[in-house]
Short mmCIF file of C-alpha atoms in Angstrom, two decimals:
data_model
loop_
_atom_site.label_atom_id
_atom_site.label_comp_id
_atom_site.label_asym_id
_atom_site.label_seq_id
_atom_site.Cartn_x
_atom_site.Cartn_y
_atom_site.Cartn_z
CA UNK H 1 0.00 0.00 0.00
CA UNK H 2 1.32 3.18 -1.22
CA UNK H 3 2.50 6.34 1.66
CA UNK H 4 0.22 9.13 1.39
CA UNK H 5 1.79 12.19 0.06
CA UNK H 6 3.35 14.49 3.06
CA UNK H 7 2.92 11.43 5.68
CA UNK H 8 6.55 10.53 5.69
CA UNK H 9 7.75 13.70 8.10
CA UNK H 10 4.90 11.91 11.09
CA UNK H 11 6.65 8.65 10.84
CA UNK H 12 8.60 7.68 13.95
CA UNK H 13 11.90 7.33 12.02
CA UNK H 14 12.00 10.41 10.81
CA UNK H 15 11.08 12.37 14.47
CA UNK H 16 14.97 14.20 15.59
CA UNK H 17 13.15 12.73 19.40
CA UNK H 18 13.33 9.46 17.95
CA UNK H 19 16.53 9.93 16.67
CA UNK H 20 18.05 11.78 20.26
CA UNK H 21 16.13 8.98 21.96
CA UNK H 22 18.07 5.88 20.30
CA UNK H 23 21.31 8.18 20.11
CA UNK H 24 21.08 8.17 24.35
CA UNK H 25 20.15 4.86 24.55
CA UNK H 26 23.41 3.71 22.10
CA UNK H 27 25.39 5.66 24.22
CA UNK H 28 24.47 4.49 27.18
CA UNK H 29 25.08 1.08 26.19
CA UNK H 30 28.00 2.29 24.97
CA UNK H 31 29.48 3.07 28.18
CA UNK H 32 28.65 -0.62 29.52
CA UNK H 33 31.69 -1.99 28.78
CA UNK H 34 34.01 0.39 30.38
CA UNK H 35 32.04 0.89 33.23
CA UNK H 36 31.50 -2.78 34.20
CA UNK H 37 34.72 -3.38 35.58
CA UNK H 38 35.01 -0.48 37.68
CA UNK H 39 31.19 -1.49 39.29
CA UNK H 40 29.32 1.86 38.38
CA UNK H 41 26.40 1.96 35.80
CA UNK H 42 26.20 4.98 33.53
CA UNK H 43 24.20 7.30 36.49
CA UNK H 44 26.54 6.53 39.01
CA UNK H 45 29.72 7.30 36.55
CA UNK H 46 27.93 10.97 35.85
CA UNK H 47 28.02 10.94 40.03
CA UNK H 48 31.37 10.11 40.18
CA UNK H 49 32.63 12.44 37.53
CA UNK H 50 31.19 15.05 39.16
CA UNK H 51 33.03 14.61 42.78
CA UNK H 52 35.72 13.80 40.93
CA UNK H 53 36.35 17.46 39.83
CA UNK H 54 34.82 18.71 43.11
CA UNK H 55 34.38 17.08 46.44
CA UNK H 56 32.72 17.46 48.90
CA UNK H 57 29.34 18.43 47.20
CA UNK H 58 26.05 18.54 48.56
CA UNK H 59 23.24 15.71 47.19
CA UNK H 60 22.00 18.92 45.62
CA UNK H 61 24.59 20.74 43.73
CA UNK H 62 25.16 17.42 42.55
CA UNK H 63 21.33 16.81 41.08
CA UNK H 64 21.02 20.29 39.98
CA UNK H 65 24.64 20.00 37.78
CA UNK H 66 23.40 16.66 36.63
CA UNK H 67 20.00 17.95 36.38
CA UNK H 68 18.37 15.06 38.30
CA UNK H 69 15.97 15.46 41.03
CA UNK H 70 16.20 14.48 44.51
CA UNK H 71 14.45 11.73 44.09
CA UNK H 72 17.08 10.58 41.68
CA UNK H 73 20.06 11.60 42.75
CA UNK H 74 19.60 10.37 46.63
CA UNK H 75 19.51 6.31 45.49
CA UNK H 76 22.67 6.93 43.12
CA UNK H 77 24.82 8.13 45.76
CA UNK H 78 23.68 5.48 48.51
CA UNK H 79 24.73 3.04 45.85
CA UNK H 80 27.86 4.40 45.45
CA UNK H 81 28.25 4.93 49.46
CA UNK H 82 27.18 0.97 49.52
CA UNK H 83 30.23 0.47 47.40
CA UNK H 84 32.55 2.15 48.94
CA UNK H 85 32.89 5.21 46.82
CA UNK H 86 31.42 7.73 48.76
CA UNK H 87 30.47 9.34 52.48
CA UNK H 88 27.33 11.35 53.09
CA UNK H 89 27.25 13.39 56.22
CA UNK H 90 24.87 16.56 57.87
CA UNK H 91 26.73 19.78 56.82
CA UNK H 92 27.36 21.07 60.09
CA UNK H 93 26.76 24.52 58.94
CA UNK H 94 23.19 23.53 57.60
CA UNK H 95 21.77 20.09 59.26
CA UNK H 96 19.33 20.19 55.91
CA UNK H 97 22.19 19.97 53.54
CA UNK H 98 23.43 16.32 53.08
CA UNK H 99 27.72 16.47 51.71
CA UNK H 100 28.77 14.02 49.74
CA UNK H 101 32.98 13.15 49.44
CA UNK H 102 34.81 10.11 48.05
CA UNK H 103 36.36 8.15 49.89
CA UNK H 104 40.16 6.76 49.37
CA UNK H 105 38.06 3.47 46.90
CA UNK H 106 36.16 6.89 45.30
CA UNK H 107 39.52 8.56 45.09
CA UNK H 108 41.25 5.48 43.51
CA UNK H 109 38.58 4.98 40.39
CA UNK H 110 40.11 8.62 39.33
CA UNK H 111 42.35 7.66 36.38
CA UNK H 112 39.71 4.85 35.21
CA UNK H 113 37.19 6.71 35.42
CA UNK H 114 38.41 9.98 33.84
CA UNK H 115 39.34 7.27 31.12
CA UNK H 116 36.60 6.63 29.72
CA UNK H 117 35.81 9.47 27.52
CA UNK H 118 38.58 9.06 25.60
CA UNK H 119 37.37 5.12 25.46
CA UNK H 120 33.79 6.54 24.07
CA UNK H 121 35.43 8.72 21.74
CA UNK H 122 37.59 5.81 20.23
CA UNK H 123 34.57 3.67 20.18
CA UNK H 124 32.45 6.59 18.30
CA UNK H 125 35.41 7.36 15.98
CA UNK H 126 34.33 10.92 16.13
CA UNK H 127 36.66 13.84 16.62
CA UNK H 128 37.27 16.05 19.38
CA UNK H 129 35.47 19.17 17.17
CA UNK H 130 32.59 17.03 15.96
CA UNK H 131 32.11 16.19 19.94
CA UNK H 132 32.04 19.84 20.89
CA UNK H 133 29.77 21.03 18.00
CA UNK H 134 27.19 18.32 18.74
CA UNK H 135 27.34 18.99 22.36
CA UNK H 136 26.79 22.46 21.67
CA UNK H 137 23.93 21.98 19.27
CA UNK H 138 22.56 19.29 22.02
CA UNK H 139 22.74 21.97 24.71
CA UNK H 140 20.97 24.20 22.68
CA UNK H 141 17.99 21.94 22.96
CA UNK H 142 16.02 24.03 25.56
CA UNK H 143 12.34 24.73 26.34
CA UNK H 144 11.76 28.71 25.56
CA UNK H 145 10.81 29.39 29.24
CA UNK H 146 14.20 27.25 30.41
CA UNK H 147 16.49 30.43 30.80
#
């Protein structure tokens, strides 16, 4: 049975959320391999590289860089704390705020885990410029009202 005319652009295939969607799912799965061995899964890696370049950090800063709720971010990091990786304790100067900091394990997973983009980016075969241009035109993805 022959397409109608002009019905091609509402097929799934050709929606760019269909295509982001797959894209995040490849990479993702992407990751696996690398990540495996060190015991993290993909949430838990964005964690880590985060206190990796800053620690201590509240459970907040950390959701709000990552842009994951509470709600999110809370089960990630008692994960990691459950393997070692990280502390949480009561900011002294605020008993609301929760700090996370890596421990000497969460230290130690520095060098493999600040290896792996350069793993992804051998596995993608795609250039340090084509990287930065698509993350830029990725992060220009925004809701109007997100200023």
């Amino acid at each position: 049975m022959p397409k109608p005319a002009g019905r091609t652009r509402h097929e799934a295939n050709k929606q760019l959320s269909f295509a982001l969607y797959g894209a995040a799912n490849r990479f993702v799965r992407m990751h696996k391999p690398f990540l495996e061995p060190l015991g993290l899964t993909f949430p838990q890696y964005l964690v880590m590289l985060e206190l990796l370049g800053a620690a201590p950090r509240s459970v907040g800063e950390l959701g709000a860089k990552l842009g994951m709720d509470t709600g999110t971010i809370t089960p990630l990091v008692k994960r990691l704390e459950q393997g070692g990786f990280v502390t949480r304790r009561r900011d002294t100067k605020d008993e609301r705020r929760v700090l996370v900091d890596l421990t000497s394990s969460g230290e130690a997973m520095r060098s493999p885990v600040w290896a792996v983009p350069d793993q992804i980016k051998t596995t993608c075969q795609i250039s340090d410029e084509d990287a930065d241009e698509l993350r830029k035109a990725l992060d220009g993805i925004r809701p109007s009202d997100d200023e």
